[in-house]
Amino acid sequence: MNVSKPVTLTEEQISKKAFAHVLPISVFMALLVVIPILEYFGFVVYNEDIYPWYRYAPEQWVYPLQVIVCLILIKRYWSKFEVGPIRGFKFSIIMGLIGISLWVLPGHLFETMEMDEGWWRYFGFTERKDGFNPSDFLGEDQSLYWLAVIIRFLRMVVVVSIIEEVFWRGFLMRYILDRDGNYWNQPFGKFSIRSYIIITSLFMFIHAPSDYVGAFVYGSITYYVAVKTKSLFACIIMHALANFLLGCYVLKTGNFGYW
């Protein structure tokens, strides 16, 4: 389907297509708040000497659940996403490498230069050791450890890269351009300073404050990839590569705070 050609859709069809783009990331975000909710009601208790693993390490079952549910939704609505045209592969690879390098650079410099914590942490110059480390729960059991790592990579490289790009670039970038009409007739990757500011800012604010600058720079680069290539495929490839490289960096350095 050539999305650059006007297509007549009913209001119901417009809504259903929007629903397909918004639902996966909505479910993903909803499952992120499961742990805080369980903590509030006292289900999660961080005491492994008394309680079973699913109560003191809830991320070990919430993350796999998140992956399974979102993969089902991606498969269910894949035909609605209009991933093509398939182009810009090499360009997206280069941009993904640049984007993730700029994101982790401040934290890497903080560690290698043995800096102290200060106001500069808001620019990413802070320690990144505290985060999701499967060995904290699985210990010396290498088979379970690598299973957790594989699920984590599947979550980052496949699930996150698809649902985020489908929402940010595939849906919201168009919606902002024509909220009151058939925004699906807006060509993918059409530049607008308004959509750039809104999308990149929102992408920034869903991350931790220490990642604001990195997320804004990375989001700006991804927006440029969308405008340059006019391809959702290129954006997904960039995001997938960046998250894969980030996962490799985390395993290499032990900076699990990026996870």
mmCIF file of C-alpha atoms in Angstrom, residues 12 47 57 125 138 150 186 204 210 222 225 256-257:
data_model
loop_
_atom_site.group_PDB
_atom_site.id
_atom_site.type_symbol
_atom_site.label_atom_id
_atom_site.label_comp_id
_atom_site.label_asym_id
_atom_site.label_seq_id
_atom_site.Cartn_x
_atom_site.Cartn_y
_atom_site.Cartn_z
ATOM 1 C CA GLU A 12 -14.584 3.837 12.311
ATOM 2 C CA ASN A 47 13.135 -10.685 51.407
ATOM 3 C CA ALA A 57 11.721 -10.663 42.304
ATOM 4 C CA PHE A 125 26.975 11.916 34.107
ATOM 5 C CA LEU A 138 19.481 -16.341 39.586
ATOM 6 C CA ILE A 150 17.596 -13.608 26.090
ATOM 7 C CA GLN A 186 -0.405 12.334 6.009
ATOM 8 C CA MET A 204 12.406 12.311 26.616
ATOM 9 C CA SER A 210 19.408 11.291 34.123
ATOM 10 C CA THR A 222 15.256 9.010 15.071
ATOM 11 C CA VAL A 225 15.713 9.142 10.156
ATOM 12 C CA PHE A 256 22.637 -2.372 34.507
ATOM 13 C CA GLY A 257 21.139 1.037 35.172
#
